[in-house]
mmCIF file of C-alpha atoms in Angstrom:
data_model
loop_
_atom_site.group_PDB
_atom_site.id
_atom_site.type_symbol
_atom_site.label_atom_id
_atom_site.label_comp_id
_atom_site.label_asym_id
_atom_site.label_seq_id
_atom_site.Cartn_x
_atom_site.Cartn_y
_atom_site.Cartn_z
ATOM 1 C CA MET M 1 156.689 50.413 75.055
ATOM 2 C CA PRO M 2 156.524 54.238 74.940
ATOM 3 C CA ARG M 3 155.486 56.081 78.076
ATOM 4 C CA LEU M 4 153.443 59.235 78.623
ATOM 5 C CA LYS M 5 155.859 62.149 78.318
ATOM 6 C CA THR M 6 156.489 64.466 81.234
ATOM 7 C CA PRO M 7 154.002 67.385 81.299
ATOM 8 C CA GLY M 8 155.543 70.646 80.192
ATOM 9 C CA LYS M 9 158.329 69.058 78.150
ATOM 10 C CA SER M 10 156.430 68.249 74.993
ATOM 11 C CA ASP M 11 153.422 69.437 73.038
ATOM 12 C CA ASP M 12 152.553 65.875 72.016
ATOM 13 C CA PHE M 13 151.474 64.917 75.553
ATOM 14 C CA LEU M 14 148.033 63.786 74.372
ATOM 15 C CA GLU M 15 149.459 61.760 71.486
ATOM 16 C CA SER M 16 151.781 59.715 73.718
ATOM 17 C CA TYR M 17 151.037 56.519 75.619
ATOM 18 C CA LEU M 18 148.058 56.821 77.973
ATOM 19 C CA LYS M 19 146.458 54.296 80.330
ATOM 20 C CA ALA M 20 143.104 54.247 82.093
ATOM 21 C CA MET M 21 141.386 52.441 84.959
ATOM 22 C CA LEU M 22 137.752 51.472 84.453
ATOM 23 C CA PHE M 23 135.795 50.364 87.520
ATOM 24 C CA ALA M 24 133.443 47.467 86.743
ATOM 25 C CA ALA M 25 133.464 45.301 89.884
ATOM 26 C CA GLY M 26 130.278 46.452 91.617
ATOM 27 C CA ARG M 27 127.236 44.278 92.262
ATOM 28 C CA GLY M 28 124.687 46.757 90.908
ATOM 29 C CA THR M 29 122.014 45.738 93.403
ATOM 30 C CA ARG M 30 119.836 48.752 92.613
ATOM 31 C CA LEU M 31 119.600 47.551 88.998
ATOM 32 C CA ALA M 32 118.102 44.200 90.012
ATOM 33 C CA PRO M 33 116.649 42.091 88.485
ATOM 34 C CA LEU M 34 118.885 43.020 85.511
ATOM 35 C CA THR M 35 121.963 42.286 87.614
ATOM 36 C CA ASN M 36 120.749 39.039 89.171
ATOM 37 C CA ARG M 37 122.467 37.033 86.436
ATOM 38 C CA HIS M 38 124.761 39.566 84.801
ATOM 39 C CA PRO M 39 127.186 42.281 85.940
ATOM 40 C CA LYS M 40 125.970 45.869 85.815
ATOM 41 C CA CYS M 41 128.633 46.867 83.303
ATOM 42 C CA LEU M 42 127.121 44.468 80.734
ATOM 43 C CA VAL M 43 123.665 46.039 80.876
ATOM 44 C CA SER M 44 122.859 47.560 77.480
ATOM 45 C CA ALA M 45 121.936 51.107 76.493
ATOM 46 C CA GLY M 46 121.604 51.885 72.803
ATOM 47 C CA ASN M 47 123.192 48.966 70.991
ATOM 48 C CA LYS M 48 126.142 48.725 73.396
ATOM 49 C CA THR M 49 126.807 47.658 76.947
ATOM 50 C CA LEU M 50 127.795 50.265 79.517
ATOM 51 C CA LEU M 51 131.279 48.756 79.496
ATOM 52 C CA GLU M 52 131.568 49.101 75.724
ATOM 53 C CA HIS M 53 130.404 52.724 75.779
ATOM 54 C CA ASN M 54 133.155 53.562 78.240
ATOM 55 C CA ILE M 55 135.944 51.636 76.545
ATOM 56 C CA LEU M 56 135.191 53.336 73.226
ATOM 57 C CA LYS M 57 135.033 56.733 74.931
ATOM 58 C CA LEU M 58 138.475 56.118 76.408
ATOM 59 C CA LYS M 59 139.798 55.031 73.030
ATOM 60 C CA VAL M 60 138.584 58.268 71.429
ATOM 61 C CA ALA M 61 140.414 60.159 74.192
ATOM 62 C CA GLY M 62 143.685 58.565 73.114
ATOM 63 C CA VAL M 63 143.888 55.778 75.687
ATOM 64 C CA ASP M 64 146.065 52.868 74.561
ATOM 65 C CA ALA M 65 145.568 50.483 77.496
ATOM 66 C CA VAL M 66 142.700 49.979 79.958
ATOM 67 C CA VAL M 67 142.752 48.141 83.275
ATOM 68 C CA ILE M 68 139.285 46.852 84.223
ATOM 69 C CA ASN M 69 138.597 45.652 87.737
ATOM 70 C CA VAL M 70 136.089 42.807 88.047
ATOM 71 C CA HIS M 71 134.368 40.863 90.814
ATOM 72 C CA HIS M 72 130.611 40.327 90.326
ATOM 73 C CA PHE M 73 130.179 37.782 87.475
ATOM 74 C CA ALA M 74 133.830 38.379 86.625
ATOM 75 C CA GLU M 75 133.996 35.630 84.020
ATOM 76 C CA GLN M 76 131.192 37.235 82.009
ATOM 77 C CA VAL M 77 133.139 40.484 81.830
ATOM 78 C CA ILE M 78 136.322 38.667 80.815
ATOM 79 C CA ASP M 79 134.487 36.665 78.137
ATOM 80 C CA PHE M 80 132.854 39.823 76.779
ATOM 81 C CA VAL M 81 136.134 41.701 76.508
ATOM 82 C CA GLN M 82 137.800 38.733 74.824
ATOM 83 C CA SER M 83 134.973 38.532 72.277
ATOM 84 C CA LYS M 84 135.555 42.101 71.072
ATOM 85 C CA ASN M 85 138.311 43.845 69.156
ATOM 86 C CA PHE M 86 138.495 47.270 70.746
ATOM 87 C CA GLY M 87 141.844 48.141 69.221
ATOM 88 C CA LEU M 88 143.588 48.774 72.537
ATOM 89 C CA ALA M 89 145.200 46.662 75.247
ATOM 90 C CA ILE M 90 142.906 45.493 78.039
ATOM 91 C CA HIS M 91 144.115 44.109 81.362
ATOM 92 C CA ILE M 92 141.874 42.528 84.001
ATOM 93 C CA SER M 93 142.305 43.146 87.732
ATOM 94 C CA GLU M 94 140.167 40.518 89.478
ATOM 95 C CA GLU M 95 139.213 41.215 93.076
ATOM 96 C CA LYS M 96 138.330 38.262 95.319
ATOM 97 C CA ASP M 97 136.600 40.719 97.639
ATOM 98 C CA LEU M 98 135.186 44.099 96.683
ATOM 99 C CA LEU M 99 137.850 46.688 97.454
ATOM 100 C CA GLY M 100 136.035 49.943 96.762
ATOM 101 C CA GLN M 101 137.335 52.351 94.173
ATOM 102 C CA GLY M 102 140.358 53.442 96.181
ATOM 103 C CA GLY M 103 141.230 49.900 97.182
ATOM 104 C CA GLY M 104 140.669 48.652 93.640
ATOM 105 C CA LEU M 105 142.930 51.355 92.256
ATOM 106 C CA LEU M 106 145.664 50.564 94.791
ATOM 107 C CA TYR M 107 145.332 46.829 94.029
ATOM 108 C CA ALA M 108 145.950 47.581 90.329
ATOM 109 C CA SER M 109 148.618 50.209 91.007
ATOM 110 C CA GLU M 110 151.468 48.257 89.392
ATOM 111 C CA HIS M 111 149.897 49.086 86.031
ATOM 112 C CA PHE M 112 150.204 52.826 86.673
ATOM 113 C CA LYS M 113 153.242 53.528 88.873
ATOM 114 C CA ASN M 114 155.520 54.235 85.900
ATOM 115 C CA GLU M 115 153.066 56.574 84.148
ATOM 116 C CA GLU M 116 153.002 60.340 84.403
ATOM 117 C CA ALA M 117 149.192 60.387 84.581
ATOM 118 C CA PHE M 118 146.200 58.170 83.833
ATOM 119 C CA LEU M 119 142.436 58.436 83.457
ATOM 120 C CA VAL M 120 140.026 56.802 85.914
ATOM 121 C CA CYS M 121 136.312 56.291 85.133
ATOM 122 C CA ASN M 122 133.311 54.273 86.312
ATOM 123 C CA SER M 123 131.612 51.870 83.926
ATOM 124 C CA ASP M 124 128.183 52.778 85.366
ATOM 125 C CA ILE M 125 128.579 56.427 84.347
ATOM 126 C CA TYR M 126 127.835 57.787 80.892
ATOM 127 C CA THR M 127 129.054 61.228 79.867
ATOM 128 C CA ASP M 128 129.936 63.164 76.739
ATOM 129 C CA LEU M 129 132.666 65.054 78.609
ATOM 130 C CA ASP M 130 135.714 65.751 76.435
ATOM 131 C CA LEU M 131 138.278 63.511 78.134
ATOM 132 C CA LYS M 132 141.128 64.849 76.011
ATOM 133 C CA ALA M 133 140.416 68.314 77.369
ATOM 134 C CA LEU M 134 140.374 66.905 80.909
ATOM 135 C CA VAL M 135 143.804 65.328 80.399
ATOM 136 C CA SER M 136 145.105 68.558 78.891
ATOM 137 C CA TRP M 137 143.839 70.534 81.903
ATOM 138 C CA HIS M 138 145.595 68.093 84.236
ATOM 139 C CA LYS M 139 148.786 68.610 82.258
ATOM 140 C CA ASP M 140 148.550 72.400 82.380
ATOM 141 C CA THR M 141 147.846 72.606 86.119
ATOM 142 C CA LYS M 142 150.426 69.924 87.051
ATOM 143 C CA SER M 143 148.002 68.621 89.673
ATOM 144 C CA LEU M 144 148.241 65.366 91.562
ATOM 145 C CA ALA M 145 144.598 64.731 90.636
ATOM 146 C CA THR M 146 142.002 66.528 88.540
ATOM 147 C CA LEU M 147 138.391 65.719 89.455
ATOM 148 C CA ALA M 148 135.422 66.261 87.147
ATOM 149 C CA VAL M 149 132.714 67.942 89.230
ATOM 150 C CA ALA M 150 129.307 69.542 88.745
ATOM 151 C CA GLU M 151 126.588 71.463 90.523
ATOM 152 C CA ARG M 152 123.952 68.789 91.147
ATOM 153 C CA GLU M 153 121.878 67.391 93.988
ATOM 154 C CA THR M 154 123.589 64.744 96.141
ATOM 155 C CA SER M 155 124.232 64.085 99.823
ATOM 156 C CA ARG M 156 128.024 64.417 99.713
ATOM 157 C CA TYR M 157 130.031 67.322 98.324
ATOM 158 C CA LEU M 158 133.669 68.255 97.911
ATOM 159 C CA ARG M 159 134.769 71.736 98.990
ATOM 160 C CA PHE M 160 137.130 73.781 96.798
ATOM 161 C CA ASP M 161 138.815 77.105 97.464
ATOM 162 C CA GLU M 162 138.895 80.135 95.135
ATOM 163 C CA ASN M 163 141.708 78.508 93.120
ATOM 164 C CA GLN M 164 139.634 75.337 92.699
ATOM 165 C CA ASN M 165 141.909 73.360 95.027
ATOM 166 C CA LEU M 166 140.276 70.741 97.245
ATOM 167 C CA CYS M 167 139.912 72.052 100.796
ATOM 168 C CA GLY M 168 137.281 69.832 102.400
ATOM 169 C CA TRP M 169 134.278 67.529 102.232
ATOM 170 C CA GLU M 170 130.764 67.446 103.619
ATOM 171 C CA ASN M 171 127.904 65.000 104.042
ATOM 172 C CA ARG M 172 124.639 66.919 104.245
ATOM 173 C CA LYS M 173 122.676 63.846 105.276
ATOM 174 C CA THR M 174 124.780 63.186 108.398
ATOM 175 C CA ASN M 175 126.039 66.782 108.906
ATOM 176 C CA GLU M 176 129.640 65.543 108.904
ATOM 177 C CA SER M 177 132.282 67.820 107.408
ATOM 178 C CA ILE M 178 136.030 68.229 107.029
ATOM 179 C CA SER M 179 137.640 71.537 106.110
ATOM 180 C CA TRP M 180 140.958 73.325 106.338
ATOM 181 C CA GLY M 181 142.738 76.380 105.025
ATOM 182 C CA ALA M 182 140.168 78.348 103.057
ATOM 183 C CA ALA M 183 137.901 80.807 104.846
ATOM 184 C CA SER M 184 135.373 80.461 102.022
ATOM 185 C CA PHE M 185 134.757 77.632 99.601
ATOM 186 C CA LYS M 186 132.499 76.359 96.815
ATOM 187 C CA THR M 187 130.881 72.925 96.911
ATOM 188 C CA TRP M 188 130.677 70.596 93.928
ATOM 189 C CA ALA M 189 129.530 67.013 93.488
ATOM 190 C CA PHE M 190 132.222 64.610 92.282
ATOM 191 C CA ASN M 191 131.216 62.920 89.023
ATOM 192 C CA GLY M 192 133.489 59.871 89.147
ATOM 193 C CA VAL M 193 135.764 60.913 86.258
ATOM 194 C CA GLN M 194 139.334 61.933 87.033
ATOM 195 C CA VAL M 195 142.929 62.161 85.871
ATOM 196 C CA ILE M 196 145.493 61.078 88.452
ATOM 197 C CA SER M 197 149.252 61.100 88.768
ATOM 198 C CA PRO M 198 150.718 58.042 90.549
ATOM 199 C CA GLY M 199 151.932 60.061 93.522
ATOM 200 C CA ILE M 200 148.404 59.561 94.887
ATOM 201 C CA PHE M 201 149.382 56.016 95.868
ATOM 202 C CA ASP M 202 151.626 57.503 98.579
ATOM 203 C CA TYR M 203 148.426 58.623 100.337
ATOM 204 C CA MET M 204 146.710 55.224 100.213
ATOM 205 C CA ASP M 205 149.050 52.921 102.114
ATOM 206 C CA ASP M 206 147.361 53.306 105.520
ATOM 207 C CA LEU M 207 143.721 53.307 104.370
ATOM 208 C CA GLY M 208 143.199 49.539 104.592
ATOM 209 C CA ALA M 209 142.217 47.102 101.860
ATOM 210 C CA SER M 210 138.770 48.448 100.943
ATOM 211 C CA PHE M 211 138.205 52.204 100.702
ATOM 212 C CA SER M 212 137.000 55.071 98.523
ATOM 213 C CA THR M 213 139.327 57.392 96.635
ATOM 214 C CA ILE M 214 137.934 60.400 98.535
ATOM 215 C CA PRO M 215 139.938 59.854 101.785
ATOM 216 C CA ALA M 216 143.133 59.681 99.716
ATOM 217 C CA TYR M 217 142.275 62.926 97.918
ATOM 218 C CA LEU M 218 141.478 64.674 101.197
ATOM 219 C CA LYS M 219 144.667 63.396 102.806
ATOM 220 C CA ALA M 220 146.778 64.521 99.856
ATOM 221 C CA ALA M 221 145.121 67.928 99.614
ATOM 222 C CA GLU M 222 145.535 68.631 103.329
ATOM 223 C CA ALA M 223 149.236 67.751 102.937
ATOM 224 C CA GLY M 224 149.522 70.486 100.312
ATOM 225 C CA GLU M 225 149.074 68.515 97.089
ATOM 226 C CA ALA M 226 147.081 70.060 94.241
ATOM 227 C CA ILE M 227 143.763 68.234 93.915
ATOM 228 C CA ASN M 228 141.845 70.381 91.440
ATOM 229 C CA ALA M 229 138.223 70.743 90.372
ATOM 230 C CA TYR M 230 137.284 70.481 86.697
ATOM 231 C CA PRO M 231 133.704 71.828 86.358
ATOM 232 C CA MET M 232 131.718 69.939 83.715
ATOM 233 C CA ASP M 233 128.237 71.431 84.098
ATOM 234 C CA LYS M 234 127.754 71.789 80.335
ATOM 235 C CA ALA M 235 128.480 68.119 79.629
ATOM 236 C CA TYR M 236 125.844 65.378 79.665
ATOM 237 C CA TRP M 237 126.366 63.079 82.662
ATOM 238 C CA ILE M 238 124.335 60.317 84.263
ATOM 239 C CA ASP M 239 125.030 57.742 86.959
ATOM 240 C CA ILE M 240 123.222 54.554 85.919
ATOM 241 C CA GLY M 241 122.451 53.394 89.443
ATOM 242 C CA THR M 242 118.758 52.592 89.067
ATOM 243 C CA ILE M 243 116.343 51.223 86.473
ATOM 244 C CA GLU M 244 114.910 54.726 86.074
ATOM 245 C CA LYS M 245 118.354 56.187 85.342
ATOM 246 C CA LEU M 246 119.037 53.420 82.844
ATOM 247 C CA GLU M 247 115.804 54.220 81.022
ATOM 248 C CA SER M 248 116.740 57.907 81.006
ATOM 249 C CA LEU M 249 120.060 57.057 79.376
ATOM 250 C CA ARG M 250 118.374 54.849 76.811
ATOM 251 C CA GLU M 251 115.971 57.688 75.930
ATOM 252 C CA TYR M 252 118.866 60.132 75.632
ATOM 253 C CA LEU M 253 120.830 57.815 73.342
ATOM 254 C CA TYR M 254 117.774 57.207 71.181
ATOM 255 C CA SER M 255 116.912 60.898 70.908
ATOM 256 C CA THR M 256 120.487 61.886 70.032
ATOM 257 C CA ARG M 257 121.232 58.734 68.000
ATOM 258 C CA ARG M 258 124.367 58.238 70.066
ATOM 259 C CA GLY M 259 125.349 54.767 71.129
ATOM 260 C CA PHE M 260 124.046 53.137 67.950
ATOM 261 C CA GLU M 261 127.285 53.175 65.961
ATOM 262 C CA SER M 262 128.819 49.912 64.864
ATOM 263 C CA LEU M 263 131.995 48.749 66.583
ATOM 264 C CA LYS M 264 134.867 48.957 64.134
ATOM 265 C CA GLY M 265 138.323 47.554 64.555
#
């Protein structure tokens, strides 16, 4: 099986083998009652589930294989994937206990350790961000991780220096913060879309079984690794965490006629 070629050695980086991790294990409690009997990733918007929207988006970006983590109503997700022909390889990483995004990524790390880089997305996020461009940016900067970020209201922000390298974190609700290096910084909200090189796993071994990716990024950045910002303010982005957000996405898809295409393949 061909592997993703080393950045800088070939111009066909984007045409070579590319994997992705798609998080789909969460309970989706804020989407109840829709998630009382079904997983959040199988909630529909347009004529597709959130999971299907994301798999097809990854396919358009050139992804050949997707690893999907599952937990809540795992069998429904597995049955759904098996009922479709997406035209790319899909592997399931079933978690007996919820591991968080960092823990889930580490648990599935055997799928990615031999790759040069891979995409990571959340199934409860919808965006029209150009993922090919994101991968290309990661290639050009030779970063350990490239994080899609935006200027938006949230309680937690990442801090980046003038070169867009991660240099801290803050929680404005609790007034907690971590910072190093840069005398000045810009804050952006992390949008849950990223390209990662497998060296990140070296910064996860002592974080326990269940954890977020953010502590690993902070640990790596403080050690001198390049964890870069990729501003995506011009792209449409929504986190489908509530019924109201789901309705907003449905209205957007209807008004733009996106999400109503037939699945081919």
